[in-house]
Protein backbone atom coordinates (compact mmCIF):
# COMPACT_ATOMS: atom_id res chain seq x y z
CA UNK A 1 0.00 0.00 0.00
CA UNK A 2 2.90 2.37 0.75
CA UNK A 3 4.14 2.07 -2.83
CA UNK A 4 0.73 3.05 -4.17
CA UNK A 5 0.40 5.96 -1.74
CA UNK A 6 3.78 7.23 -2.91
CA UNK A 7 2.29 7.47 -6.42
CA UNK A 8 -0.95 9.20 -5.47
CA UNK A 9 -1.62 10.47 -1.96
CA UNK A 10 -5.20 9.23 -1.90
CA UNK A 11 -6.10 6.28 0.29
CA UNK A 12 -9.21 5.65 -1.83
CA UNK A 13 -7.10 5.53 -5.01
CA UNK A 14 -4.56 3.17 -3.45
CA UNK A 15 -7.27 0.89 -2.05
CA UNK A 16 -9.06 0.73 -5.42
CA UNK A 17 -5.85 -0.20 -7.22
CA UNK A 18 -4.83 -2.75 -4.58
CA UNK A 19 -8.28 -4.34 -4.39
CA UNK A 20 -8.07 -5.84 -7.87
CA UNK A 21 -4.63 -7.41 -7.72
CA UNK A 22 -2.99 -9.44 -8.98
CA UNK A 23 -3.00 -7.85 -12.40
CA UNK A 24 -2.20 -10.00 -15.41
CA UNK A 25 0.03 -7.35 -16.99
CA UNK A 26 1.63 -4.02 -16.20
CA UNK A 27 -0.70 -2.40 -18.74
CA UNK A 28 -3.70 -3.76 -16.85
CA UNK A 29 -2.34 -2.33 -13.60
CA UNK A 30 -1.75 1.08 -15.20
CA UNK A 31 -5.25 1.04 -16.70
CA UNK A 32 -6.69 0.28 -13.26
CA UNK A 33 -4.68 3.16 -11.79
CA UNK A 34 -6.15 5.48 -14.42
CA UNK A 35 -9.68 4.25 -13.71
CA UNK A 36 -9.23 4.69 -9.95
CA UNK A 37 -8.12 8.28 -10.59
CA UNK A 38 -11.40 9.03 -12.35
CA UNK A 39 -13.35 7.77 -9.33
CA UNK A 40 -11.88 10.19 -6.77
CA UNK A 41 -14.44 12.24 -4.89
CA UNK A 42 -13.93 15.95 -4.44
CA UNK A 43 -12.57 15.31 -0.92
CA UNK A 44 -10.24 12.56 -2.20
CA UNK A 45 -8.91 14.85 -4.90
CA UNK A 46 -8.48 17.73 -2.44
CA UNK A 47 -6.51 15.46 -0.12
CA UNK A 48 -4.31 14.13 -2.89
CA UNK A 49 -3.60 17.61 -4.22
CA UNK A 50 -2.90 18.94 -0.72
CA UNK A 51 -0.22 16.27 -0.27
CA UNK A 52 1.61 17.28 -3.45
CA UNK A 53 4.50 19.70 -3.30
CA UNK A 54 6.10 21.92 -5.89
CA UNK A 55 9.24 20.47 -7.32
CA UNK A 56 12.29 22.70 -7.19
CA UNK A 57 14.11 23.46 -10.42
CA UNK A 58 17.20 21.51 -11.38
CA UNK A 59 20.13 22.67 -9.24
CA UNK A 60 21.92 23.87 -12.36
CA UNK A 61 19.07 26.17 -13.40
CA UNK A 62 20.02 29.85 -13.71
CA UNK A 63 19.14 32.03 -10.69
CA UNK A 64 16.61 34.05 -12.71
CA UNK A 65 14.79 30.87 -13.71
CA UNK A 66 14.75 29.66 -10.11
CA UNK A 67 13.27 32.98 -8.99
CA UNK A 68 10.66 32.93 -11.75
CA UNK A 69 9.65 29.39 -10.85
CA UNK A 70 9.31 30.19 -7.12
CA UNK A 71 7.15 33.22 -7.95
CA UNK A 72 4.99 31.23 -10.37
CA UNK A 73 4.45 28.43 -7.85
CA UNK A 74 3.54 30.96 -5.14
CA UNK A 75 1.03 32.67 -7.44
CA UNK A 76 -0.55 29.35 -8.39
CA UNK A 77 -0.79 28.11 -4.80
CA UNK A 78 -2.28 31.44 -3.73
CA UNK A 79 -4.92 31.21 -6.46
CA UNK A 80 -5.88 27.54 -6.14
CA UNK A 81 -4.84 26.47 -2.64
CA UNK A 82 -2.61 23.57 -3.65
CA UNK A 83 0.69 22.89 -5.37
CA UNK A 84 0.85 23.02 -9.15
CA UNK A 85 0.77 19.50 -10.58
CA UNK A 86 1.86 18.56 -14.05
CA UNK A 87 3.01 15.30 -15.53
CA UNK A 88 6.34 15.69 -17.26
CA UNK A 89 6.42 12.10 -18.48
CA UNK A 90 8.19 12.08 -21.81
CA UNK A 91 9.52 15.65 -21.47
CA UNK A 92 13.29 15.89 -21.81
CA UNK A 93 15.09 17.17 -18.68
CA UNK A 94 16.31 20.29 -20.46
CA UNK A 95 12.74 21.26 -21.35
CA UNK A 96 11.09 20.63 -17.97
CA UNK A 97 11.62 24.06 -16.42
CA UNK A 98 10.14 25.80 -19.47
CA UNK A 99 7.22 23.35 -19.55
CA UNK A 100 6.42 23.95 -15.87
CA UNK A 101 6.65 27.73 -16.17
CA UNK A 102 4.50 27.74 -19.31
CA UNK A 103 1.99 25.41 -17.66
CA UNK A 104 1.64 27.55 -14.56
CA UNK A 105 1.32 30.75 -16.57
CA UNK A 106 -1.32 29.29 -18.87
CA UNK A 107 -3.34 27.75 -16.03
CA UNK A 108 -3.27 30.76 -13.70
CA UNK A 109 -6.08 32.34 -15.73
CA UNK A 110 -8.39 29.36 -15.23
CA UNK A 111 -11.53 29.49 -13.16
CA UNK A 112 -11.23 27.31 -10.03
CA UNK A 113 -13.52 24.54 -11.32
CA UNK A 114 -11.80 24.47 -14.71
CA UNK A 115 -8.43 24.21 -12.98
CA UNK A 116 -9.74 21.45 -10.71
CA UNK A 117 -10.55 19.33 -13.78
CA UNK A 118 -7.12 19.98 -15.30
CA UNK A 119 -5.30 19.34 -12.01
CA UNK A 120 -7.22 16.07 -11.57
CA UNK A 121 -6.16 14.92 -15.05
CA UNK A 122 -2.55 15.91 -14.41
CA UNK A 123 -2.64 14.08 -11.07
CA UNK A 124 -3.91 10.92 -12.82
CA UNK A 125 -1.11 11.19 -15.39
CA UNK A 126 1.44 11.86 -12.65
CA UNK A 127 0.24 8.87 -10.57
CA UNK A 128 0.47 6.63 -13.64
CA UNK A 129 4.00 7.82 -14.44
CA UNK A 130 5.11 7.38 -10.83
CA UNK A 131 3.63 3.88 -10.69
CA UNK A 132 5.30 2.89 -13.97
CA UNK A 133 8.63 4.25 -12.70
CA UNK A 134 8.35 2.36 -9.39
CA UNK A 135 7.49 -0.83 -11.24
CA UNK A 136 10.46 -0.38 -13.55
CA UNK A 137 12.74 0.28 -10.59
CA UNK A 138 11.44 -2.86 -8.86
CA UNK A 139 11.97 -5.01 -11.92
CA UNK A 140 15.50 -3.67 -12.36
CA UNK A 141 16.30 -4.28 -8.69
CA UNK A 142 15.02 -7.87 -8.79
CA UNK A 143 16.54 -8.76 -12.16
CA UNK A 144 19.82 -6.88 -12.57
CA UNK A 145 21.47 -7.33 -15.91
CA UNK A 146 24.76 -9.22 -15.92
């Protein structure tokens, strides 16, 4: 259960995913994780979003970029009451800072309910990516290549 909660900080989500194991394939597990994300109540989503935190920029990021990111995160959190969430799965490391800044800036103009829908979708994508990563790490740990 701890592994699931590290992917999405919702007990309901983790319980839903765990309840249907064992899964025949990784794809089936990831599909179940997606489905469980769609079933979160408003309170479940609020709790999961409240447990998220803003990721700091890469340590090598220029000072101006670090300042801009801190200011953007603060503005977002002030507007919506939770950390900005975005899935960066498939985004190259060198493009992540720009993607986060652009995402925050574009979403700051959203109405609260519109942003809630977007944040919920990003949280589902983020949970799926985290789960896939943890599974990959576990498989690598158990079956190291010679």
